[in-house]
mmCIF file of C-alpha atoms and ligand atoms in Angstrom:
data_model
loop_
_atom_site.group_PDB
_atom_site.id
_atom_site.type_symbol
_atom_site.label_atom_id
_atom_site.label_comp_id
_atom_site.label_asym_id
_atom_site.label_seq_id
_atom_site.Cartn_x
_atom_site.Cartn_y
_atom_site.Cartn_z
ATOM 1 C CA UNK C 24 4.710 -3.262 -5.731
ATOM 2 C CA UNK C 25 3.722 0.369 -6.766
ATOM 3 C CA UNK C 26 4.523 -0.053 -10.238
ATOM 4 C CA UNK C 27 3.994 -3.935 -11.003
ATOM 5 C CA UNK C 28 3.938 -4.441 -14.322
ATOM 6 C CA UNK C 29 4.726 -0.816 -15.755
ATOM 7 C CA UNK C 30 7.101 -0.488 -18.482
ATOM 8 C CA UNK C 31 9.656 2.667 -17.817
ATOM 9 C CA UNK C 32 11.885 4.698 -19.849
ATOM 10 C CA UNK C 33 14.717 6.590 -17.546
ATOM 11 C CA UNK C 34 17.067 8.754 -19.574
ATOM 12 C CA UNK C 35 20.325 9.363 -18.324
ATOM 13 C CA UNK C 36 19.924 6.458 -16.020
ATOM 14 C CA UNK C 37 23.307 5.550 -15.972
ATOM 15 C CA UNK C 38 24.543 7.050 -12.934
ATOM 16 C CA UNK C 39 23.367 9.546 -10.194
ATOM 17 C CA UNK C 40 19.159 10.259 -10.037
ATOM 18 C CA UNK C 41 18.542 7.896 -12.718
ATOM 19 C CA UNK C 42 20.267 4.979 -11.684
ATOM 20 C CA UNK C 43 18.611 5.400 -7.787
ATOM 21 C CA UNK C 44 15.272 5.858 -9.814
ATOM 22 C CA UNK C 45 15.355 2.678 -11.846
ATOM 23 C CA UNK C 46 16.419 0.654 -8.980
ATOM 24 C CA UNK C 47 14.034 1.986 -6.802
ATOM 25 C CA UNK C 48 11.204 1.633 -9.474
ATOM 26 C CA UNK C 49 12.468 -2.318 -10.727
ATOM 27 C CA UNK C 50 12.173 -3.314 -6.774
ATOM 28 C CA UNK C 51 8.614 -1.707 -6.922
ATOM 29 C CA UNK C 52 7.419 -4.342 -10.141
ATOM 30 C CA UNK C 53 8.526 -2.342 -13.213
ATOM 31 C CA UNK C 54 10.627 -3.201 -15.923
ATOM 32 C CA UNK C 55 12.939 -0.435 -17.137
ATOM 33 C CA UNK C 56 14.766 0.628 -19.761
ATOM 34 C CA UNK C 57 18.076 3.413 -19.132
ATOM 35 C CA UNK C 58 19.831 5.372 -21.514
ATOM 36 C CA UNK C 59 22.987 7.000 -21.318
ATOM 37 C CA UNK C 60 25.947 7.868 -23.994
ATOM 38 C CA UNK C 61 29.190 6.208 -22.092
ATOM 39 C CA UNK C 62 29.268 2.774 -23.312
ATOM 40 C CA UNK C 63 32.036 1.906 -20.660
ATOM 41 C CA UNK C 64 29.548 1.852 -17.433
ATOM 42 C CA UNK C 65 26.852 -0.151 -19.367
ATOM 43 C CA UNK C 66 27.927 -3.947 -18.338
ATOM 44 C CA UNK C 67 28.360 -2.422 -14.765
ATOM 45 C CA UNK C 68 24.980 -0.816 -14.816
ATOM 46 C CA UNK C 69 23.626 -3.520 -16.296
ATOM 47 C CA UNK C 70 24.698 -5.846 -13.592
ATOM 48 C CA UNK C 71 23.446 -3.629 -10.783
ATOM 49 C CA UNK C 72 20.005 -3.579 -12.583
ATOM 50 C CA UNK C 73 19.455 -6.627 -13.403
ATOM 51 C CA UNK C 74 17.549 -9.057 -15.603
ATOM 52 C CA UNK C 75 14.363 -6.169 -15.122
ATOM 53 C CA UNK C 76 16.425 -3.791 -16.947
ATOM 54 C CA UNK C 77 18.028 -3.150 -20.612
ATOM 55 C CA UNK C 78 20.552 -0.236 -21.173
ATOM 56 C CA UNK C 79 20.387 1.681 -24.207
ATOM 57 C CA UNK C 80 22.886 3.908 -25.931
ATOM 58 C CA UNK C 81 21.494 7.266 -27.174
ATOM 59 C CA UNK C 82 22.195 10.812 -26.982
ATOM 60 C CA UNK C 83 19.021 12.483 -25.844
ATOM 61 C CA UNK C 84 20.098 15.265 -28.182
ATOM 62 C CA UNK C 85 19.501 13.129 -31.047
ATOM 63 C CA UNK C 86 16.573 12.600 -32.624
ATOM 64 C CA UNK C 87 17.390 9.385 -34.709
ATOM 65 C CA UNK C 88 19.062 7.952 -31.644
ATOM 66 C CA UNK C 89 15.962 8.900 -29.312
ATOM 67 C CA UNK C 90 13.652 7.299 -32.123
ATOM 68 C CA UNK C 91 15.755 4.139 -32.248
ATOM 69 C CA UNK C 92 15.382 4.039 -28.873
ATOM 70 C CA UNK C 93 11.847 4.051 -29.056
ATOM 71 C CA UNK C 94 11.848 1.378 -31.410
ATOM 72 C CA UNK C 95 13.606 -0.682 -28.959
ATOM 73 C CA UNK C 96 11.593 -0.561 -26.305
ATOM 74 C CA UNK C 97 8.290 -0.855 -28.300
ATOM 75 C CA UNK C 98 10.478 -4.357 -30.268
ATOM 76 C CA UNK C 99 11.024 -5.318 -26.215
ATOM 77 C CA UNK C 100 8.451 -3.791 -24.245
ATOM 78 C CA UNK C 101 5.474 -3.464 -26.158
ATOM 79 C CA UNK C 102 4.974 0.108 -25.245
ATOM 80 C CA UNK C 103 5.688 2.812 -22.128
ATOM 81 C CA UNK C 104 3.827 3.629 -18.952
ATOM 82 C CA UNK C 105 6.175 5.847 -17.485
ATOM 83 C CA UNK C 106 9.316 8.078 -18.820
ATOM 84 C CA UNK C 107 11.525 10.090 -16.360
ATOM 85 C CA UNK C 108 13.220 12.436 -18.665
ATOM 86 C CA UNK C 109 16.339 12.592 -16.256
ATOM 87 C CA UNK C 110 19.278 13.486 -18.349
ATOM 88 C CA UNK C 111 20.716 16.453 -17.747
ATOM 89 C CA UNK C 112 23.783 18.649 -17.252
ATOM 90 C CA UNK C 113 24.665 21.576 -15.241
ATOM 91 C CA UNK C 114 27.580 24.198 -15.370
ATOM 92 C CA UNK C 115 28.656 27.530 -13.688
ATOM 93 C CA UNK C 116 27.638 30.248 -16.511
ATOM 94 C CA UNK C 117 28.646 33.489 -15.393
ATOM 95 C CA UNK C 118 27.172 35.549 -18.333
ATOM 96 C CA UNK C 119 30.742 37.000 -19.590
ATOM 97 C CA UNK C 120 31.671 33.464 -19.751
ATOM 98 C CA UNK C 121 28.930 31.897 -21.828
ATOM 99 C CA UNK C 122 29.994 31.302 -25.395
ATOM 100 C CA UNK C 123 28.372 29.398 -28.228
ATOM 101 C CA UNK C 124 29.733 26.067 -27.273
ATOM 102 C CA UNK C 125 28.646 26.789 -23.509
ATOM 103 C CA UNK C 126 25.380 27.458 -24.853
ATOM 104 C CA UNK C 127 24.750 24.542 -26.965
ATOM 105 C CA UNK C 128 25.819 22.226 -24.619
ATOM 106 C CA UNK C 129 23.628 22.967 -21.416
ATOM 107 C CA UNK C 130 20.533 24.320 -23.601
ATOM 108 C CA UNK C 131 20.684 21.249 -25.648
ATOM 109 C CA UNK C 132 20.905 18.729 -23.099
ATOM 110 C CA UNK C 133 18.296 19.957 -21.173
ATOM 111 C CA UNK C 134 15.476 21.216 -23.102
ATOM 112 C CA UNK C 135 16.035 20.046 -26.715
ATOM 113 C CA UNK C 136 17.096 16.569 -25.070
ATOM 114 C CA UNK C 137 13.429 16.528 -23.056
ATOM 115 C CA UNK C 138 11.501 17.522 -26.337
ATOM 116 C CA UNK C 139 12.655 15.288 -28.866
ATOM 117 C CA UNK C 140 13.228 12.628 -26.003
ATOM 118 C CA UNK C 141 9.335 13.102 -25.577
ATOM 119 C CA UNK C 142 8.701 13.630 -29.465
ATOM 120 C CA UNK C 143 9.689 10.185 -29.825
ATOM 121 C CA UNK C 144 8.452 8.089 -27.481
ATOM 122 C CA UNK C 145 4.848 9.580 -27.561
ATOM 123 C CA UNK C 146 3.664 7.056 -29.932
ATOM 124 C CA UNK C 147 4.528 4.401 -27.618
ATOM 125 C CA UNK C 148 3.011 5.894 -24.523
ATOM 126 C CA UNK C 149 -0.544 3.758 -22.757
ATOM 127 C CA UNK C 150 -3.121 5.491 -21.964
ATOM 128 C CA UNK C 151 -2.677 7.109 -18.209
ATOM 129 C CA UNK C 152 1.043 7.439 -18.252
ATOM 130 C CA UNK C 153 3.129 9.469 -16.325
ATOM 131 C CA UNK C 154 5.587 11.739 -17.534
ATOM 132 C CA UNK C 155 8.270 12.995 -15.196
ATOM 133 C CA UNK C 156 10.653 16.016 -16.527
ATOM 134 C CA UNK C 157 13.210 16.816 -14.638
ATOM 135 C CA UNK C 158 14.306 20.196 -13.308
ATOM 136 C CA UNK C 159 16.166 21.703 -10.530
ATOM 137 C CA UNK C 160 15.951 24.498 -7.378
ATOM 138 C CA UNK C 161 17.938 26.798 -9.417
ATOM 139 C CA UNK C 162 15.433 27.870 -11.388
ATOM 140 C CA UNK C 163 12.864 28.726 -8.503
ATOM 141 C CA UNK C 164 14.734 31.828 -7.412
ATOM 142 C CA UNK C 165 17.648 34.409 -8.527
ATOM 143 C CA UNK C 166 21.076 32.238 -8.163
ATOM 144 C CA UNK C 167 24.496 33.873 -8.796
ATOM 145 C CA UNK C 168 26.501 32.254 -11.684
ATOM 146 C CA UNK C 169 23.969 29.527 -12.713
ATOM 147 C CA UNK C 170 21.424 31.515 -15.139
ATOM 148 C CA UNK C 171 22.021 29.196 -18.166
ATOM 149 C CA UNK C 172 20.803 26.032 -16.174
ATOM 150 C CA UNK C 173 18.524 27.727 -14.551
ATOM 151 C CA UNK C 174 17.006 28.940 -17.704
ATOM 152 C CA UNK C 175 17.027 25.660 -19.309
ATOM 153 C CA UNK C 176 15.178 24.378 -16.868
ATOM 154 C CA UNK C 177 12.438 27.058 -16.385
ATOM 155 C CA UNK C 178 11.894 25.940 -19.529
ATOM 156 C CA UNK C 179 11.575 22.129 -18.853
ATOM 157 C CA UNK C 180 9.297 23.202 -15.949
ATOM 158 C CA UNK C 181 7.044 25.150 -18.563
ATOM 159 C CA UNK C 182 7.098 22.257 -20.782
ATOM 160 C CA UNK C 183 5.681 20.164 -17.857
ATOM 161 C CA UNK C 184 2.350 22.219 -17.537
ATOM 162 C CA UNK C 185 2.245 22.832 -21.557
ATOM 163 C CA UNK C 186 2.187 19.275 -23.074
ATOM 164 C CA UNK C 187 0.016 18.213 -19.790
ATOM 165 C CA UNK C 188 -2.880 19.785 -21.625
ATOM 166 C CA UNK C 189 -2.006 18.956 -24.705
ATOM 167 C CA UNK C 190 -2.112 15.053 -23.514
ATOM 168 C CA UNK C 191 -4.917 15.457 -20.933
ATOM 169 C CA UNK C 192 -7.031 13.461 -24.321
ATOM 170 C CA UNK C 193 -4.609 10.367 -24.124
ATOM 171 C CA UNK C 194 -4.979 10.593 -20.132
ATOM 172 C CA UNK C 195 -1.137 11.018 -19.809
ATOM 173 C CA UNK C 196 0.057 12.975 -16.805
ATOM 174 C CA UNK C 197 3.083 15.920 -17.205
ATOM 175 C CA UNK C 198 4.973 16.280 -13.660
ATOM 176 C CA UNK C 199 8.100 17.504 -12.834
ATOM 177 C CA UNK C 200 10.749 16.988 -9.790
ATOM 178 C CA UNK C 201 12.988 19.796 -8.677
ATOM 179 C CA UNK C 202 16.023 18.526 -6.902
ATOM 180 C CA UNK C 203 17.884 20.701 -4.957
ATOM 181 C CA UNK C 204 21.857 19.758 -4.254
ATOM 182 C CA UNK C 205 22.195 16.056 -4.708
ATOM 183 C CA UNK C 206 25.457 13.986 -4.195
ATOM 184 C CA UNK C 207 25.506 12.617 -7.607
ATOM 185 C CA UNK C 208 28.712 12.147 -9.929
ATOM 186 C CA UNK C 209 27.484 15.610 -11.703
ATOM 187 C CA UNK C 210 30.019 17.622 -10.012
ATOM 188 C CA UNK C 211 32.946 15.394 -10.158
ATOM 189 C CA UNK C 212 32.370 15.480 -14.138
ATOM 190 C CA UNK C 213 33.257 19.485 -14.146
ATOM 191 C CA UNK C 214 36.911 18.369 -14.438
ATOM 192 C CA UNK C 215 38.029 20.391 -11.242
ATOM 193 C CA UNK C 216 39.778 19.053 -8.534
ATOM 194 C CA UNK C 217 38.909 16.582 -5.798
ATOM 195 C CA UNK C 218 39.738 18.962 -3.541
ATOM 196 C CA UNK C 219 37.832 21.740 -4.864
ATOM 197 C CA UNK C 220 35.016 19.141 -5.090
ATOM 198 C CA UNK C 221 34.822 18.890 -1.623
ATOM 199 C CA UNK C 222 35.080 22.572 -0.702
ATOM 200 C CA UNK C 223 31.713 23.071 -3.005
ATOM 201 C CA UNK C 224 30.008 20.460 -1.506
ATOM 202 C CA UNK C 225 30.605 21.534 1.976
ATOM 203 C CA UNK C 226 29.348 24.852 1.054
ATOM 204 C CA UNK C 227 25.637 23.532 -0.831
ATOM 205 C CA UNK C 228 25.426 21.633 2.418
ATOM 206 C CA UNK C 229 25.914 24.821 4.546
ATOM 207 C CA UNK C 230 23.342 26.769 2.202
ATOM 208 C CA UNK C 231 20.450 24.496 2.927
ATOM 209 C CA UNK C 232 18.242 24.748 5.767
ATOM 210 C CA UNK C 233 18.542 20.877 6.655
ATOM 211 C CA UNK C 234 22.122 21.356 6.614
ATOM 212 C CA UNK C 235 22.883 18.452 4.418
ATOM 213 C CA UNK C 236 22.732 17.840 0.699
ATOM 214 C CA UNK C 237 20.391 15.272 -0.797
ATOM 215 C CA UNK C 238 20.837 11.683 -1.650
ATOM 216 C CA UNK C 239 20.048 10.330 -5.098
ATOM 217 C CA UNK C 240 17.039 8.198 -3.429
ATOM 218 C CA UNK C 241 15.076 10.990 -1.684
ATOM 219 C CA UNK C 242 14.765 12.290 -5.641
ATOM 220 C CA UNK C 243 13.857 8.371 -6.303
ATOM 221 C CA UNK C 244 11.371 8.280 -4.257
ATOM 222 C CA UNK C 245 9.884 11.543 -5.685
ATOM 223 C CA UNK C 246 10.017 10.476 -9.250
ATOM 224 C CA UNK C 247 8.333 6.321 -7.782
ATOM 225 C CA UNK C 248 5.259 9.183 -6.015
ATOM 226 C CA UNK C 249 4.755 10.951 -9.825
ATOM 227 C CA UNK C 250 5.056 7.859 -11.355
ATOM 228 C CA UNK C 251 1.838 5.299 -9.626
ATOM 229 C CA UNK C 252 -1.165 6.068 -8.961
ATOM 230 C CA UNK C 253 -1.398 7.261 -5.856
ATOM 231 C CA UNK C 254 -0.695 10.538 -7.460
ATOM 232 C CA UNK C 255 -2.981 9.884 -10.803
ATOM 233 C CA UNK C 256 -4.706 13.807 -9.400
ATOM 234 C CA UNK C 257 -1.516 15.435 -9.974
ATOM 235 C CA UNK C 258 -1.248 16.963 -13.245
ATOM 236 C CA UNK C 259 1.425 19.849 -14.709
ATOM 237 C CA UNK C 260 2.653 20.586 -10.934
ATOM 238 C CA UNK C 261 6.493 20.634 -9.687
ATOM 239 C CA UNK C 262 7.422 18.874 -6.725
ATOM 240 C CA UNK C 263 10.504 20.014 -5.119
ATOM 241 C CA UNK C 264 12.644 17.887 -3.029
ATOM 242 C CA UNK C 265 15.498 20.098 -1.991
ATOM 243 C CA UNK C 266 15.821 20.697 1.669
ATOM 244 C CA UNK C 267 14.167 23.845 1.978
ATOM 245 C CA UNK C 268 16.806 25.412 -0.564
ATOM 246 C CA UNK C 269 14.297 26.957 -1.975
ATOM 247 C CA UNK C 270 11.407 27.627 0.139
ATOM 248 C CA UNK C 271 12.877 28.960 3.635
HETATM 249 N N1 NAP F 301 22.769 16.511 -8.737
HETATM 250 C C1 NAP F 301 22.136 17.631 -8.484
HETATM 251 O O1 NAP F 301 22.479 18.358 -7.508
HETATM 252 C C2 NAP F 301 20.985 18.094 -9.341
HETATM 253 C C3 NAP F 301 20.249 19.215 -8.949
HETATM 254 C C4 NAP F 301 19.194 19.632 -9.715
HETATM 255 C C5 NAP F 301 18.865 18.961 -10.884
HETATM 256 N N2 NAP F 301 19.597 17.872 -11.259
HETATM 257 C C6 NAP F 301 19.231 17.206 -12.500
HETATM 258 O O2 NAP F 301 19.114 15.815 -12.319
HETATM 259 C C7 NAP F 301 19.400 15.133 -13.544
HETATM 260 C C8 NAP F 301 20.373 13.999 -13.284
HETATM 261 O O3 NAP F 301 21.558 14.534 -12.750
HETATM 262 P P1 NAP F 301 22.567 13.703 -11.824
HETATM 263 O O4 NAP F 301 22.965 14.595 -10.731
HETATM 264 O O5 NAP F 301 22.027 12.355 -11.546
HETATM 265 O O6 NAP F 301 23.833 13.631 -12.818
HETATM 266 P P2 NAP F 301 24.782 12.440 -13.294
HETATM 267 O O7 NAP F 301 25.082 11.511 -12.155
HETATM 268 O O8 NAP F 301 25.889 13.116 -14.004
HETATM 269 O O9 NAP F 301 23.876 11.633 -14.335
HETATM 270 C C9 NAP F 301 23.519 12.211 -15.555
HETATM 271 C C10 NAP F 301 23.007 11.117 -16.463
HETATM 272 O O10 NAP F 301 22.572 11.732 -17.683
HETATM 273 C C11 NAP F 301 23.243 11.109 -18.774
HETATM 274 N N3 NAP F 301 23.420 12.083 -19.839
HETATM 275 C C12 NAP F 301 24.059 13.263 -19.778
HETATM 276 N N4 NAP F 301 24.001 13.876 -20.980
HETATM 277 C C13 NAP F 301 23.301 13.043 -21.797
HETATM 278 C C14 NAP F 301 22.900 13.096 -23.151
HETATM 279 N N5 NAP F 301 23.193 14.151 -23.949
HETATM 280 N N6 NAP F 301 22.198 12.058 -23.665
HETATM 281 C C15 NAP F 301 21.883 11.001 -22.892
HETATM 282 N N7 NAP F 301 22.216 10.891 -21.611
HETATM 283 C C16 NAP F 301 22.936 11.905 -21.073
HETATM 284 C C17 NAP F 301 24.564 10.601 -18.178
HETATM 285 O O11 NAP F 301 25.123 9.537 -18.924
HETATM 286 P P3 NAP F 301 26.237 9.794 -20.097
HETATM 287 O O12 NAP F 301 27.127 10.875 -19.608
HETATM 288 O O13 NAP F 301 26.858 8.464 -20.304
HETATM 289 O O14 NAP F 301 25.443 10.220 -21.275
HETATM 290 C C18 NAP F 301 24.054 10.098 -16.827
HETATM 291 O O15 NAP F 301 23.454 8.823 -16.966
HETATM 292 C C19 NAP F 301 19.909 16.213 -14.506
HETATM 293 O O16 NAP F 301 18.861 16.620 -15.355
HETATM 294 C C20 NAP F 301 20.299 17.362 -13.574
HETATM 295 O O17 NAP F 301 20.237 18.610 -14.200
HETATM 296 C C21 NAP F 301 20.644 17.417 -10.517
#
């Protein structure tokens, strides 16, 4: 019981690395609380969770729906000890391809999502909190094709070490996770075939040095490390959990 009696918010934890993460965290003592936009999965979510867990509609791109949100969980909680700042979104952006829209919609998601996510819950965060943001392997080297993601997520890794010293006088702790390629629903939501689906995935799995892609869980476990206090030390760093992608 790494987390007994800690109070967690988990954005986008609906599906994929948030839903492992708040299931993983609940059977460790916490109670959480998951956001996501798509109202249909939220009675099936909800079931898988359990009575430890509410689900919240919000788009992390909002600030009145984060900061209702936040009022929420303060009404039902009391307050936060942990937030994983999960949601995310990532899409092929050739730069001759990128257009306004494009733009907007990964840049948005993933760095104004994580700052007004964080805006608004910081009133309700405890002393010694952890913060998790999360980021990815793309942005640790040069990738072909991926430069928009990868960029919003430099970002979100700068963010990490930025607001850890500008919290280091309420004790709360900035980490991030960098997953490398995770079986997750992510890349079935690109609207290409099932087929072609398959074909990608076999090729992430032949580009990492394990030879297989990640599950959901091994980022889980991760996010449960950053988020007790076994790592309380651990301040403004990026832990990456992809396989060697990245390193090798
Ligand atoms: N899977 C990978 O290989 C991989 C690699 C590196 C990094 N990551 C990062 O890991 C995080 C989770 O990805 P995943 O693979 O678990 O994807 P996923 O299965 O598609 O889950 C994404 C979650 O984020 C929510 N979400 C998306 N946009 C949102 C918004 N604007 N407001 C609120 N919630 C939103 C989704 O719910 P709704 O759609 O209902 O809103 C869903 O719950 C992302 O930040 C992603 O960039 C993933």
């Amino acid at each position: 019981m790494r987390l007994k009696n800690k109070i967690a918010l988990i954005t986008g934890g609906t599906s994929g690395i948030g839903l492992a993460t708040a299931k993983l965290f609940i059977a460790e003592g916490a109670r959480v609380a998951v956001t996501g936009r798509d109202e249909a999965v939220f009675d099936r979510v909800k079931a898988e969770l359990g009575e430890n867990a509410i689900v919240l509609k919000g788009d992390v791109c909002s600030i009145t729906d984060m900061r209702a949100i936040a009022t929420e969980i303060k009404d039902k909680f009391g307050g936060l000890d942990i937030v994983f700042a999960n949601a995310g979104w990532a899409f092929p952006t050739p730069l001759n391809d990128i257009d306004e829209e494009l733009y907007s919609n990964i840049m948005d998601v993933n760095v104004k999502g994580v700052v007004f996510t964080l805006q608004a819950v910081l009133p309700e965060l405890r002393e010694g909190s952890s913060v998790i943001l999360n980021t990815s392997f793309v942005a640790q080297t040069g990738k072909h094709g991926i430069s928009l993601t990868a960029a919003a997520k430099a970002a979100v890794r700068s963010l990490a070490r930025s607001w850890s010293y500008e919290f280091l006088h309420r004790k709360i702790r900035f980490n991030a996770i960098a997953p490398g390629a995770i079986k997750t629903p992510l890349i079935t939501k690109w609207g290409m075939s099932d087929e072609w689906v398959r074909d990608r995935m076999d090729d992430f799995a032949k580009s990492i040095p394990v030879g297989y892609m990640g599950k959901a869980e091994d980022i889980a476990y991760a996010a449960l490390y950053l988020a007790s206090e076994e790592s309380s030390y651990i301040v403004g760093t990026e832990l990456i959990v992809d396989g060697g992608a990245s390193q090798l």
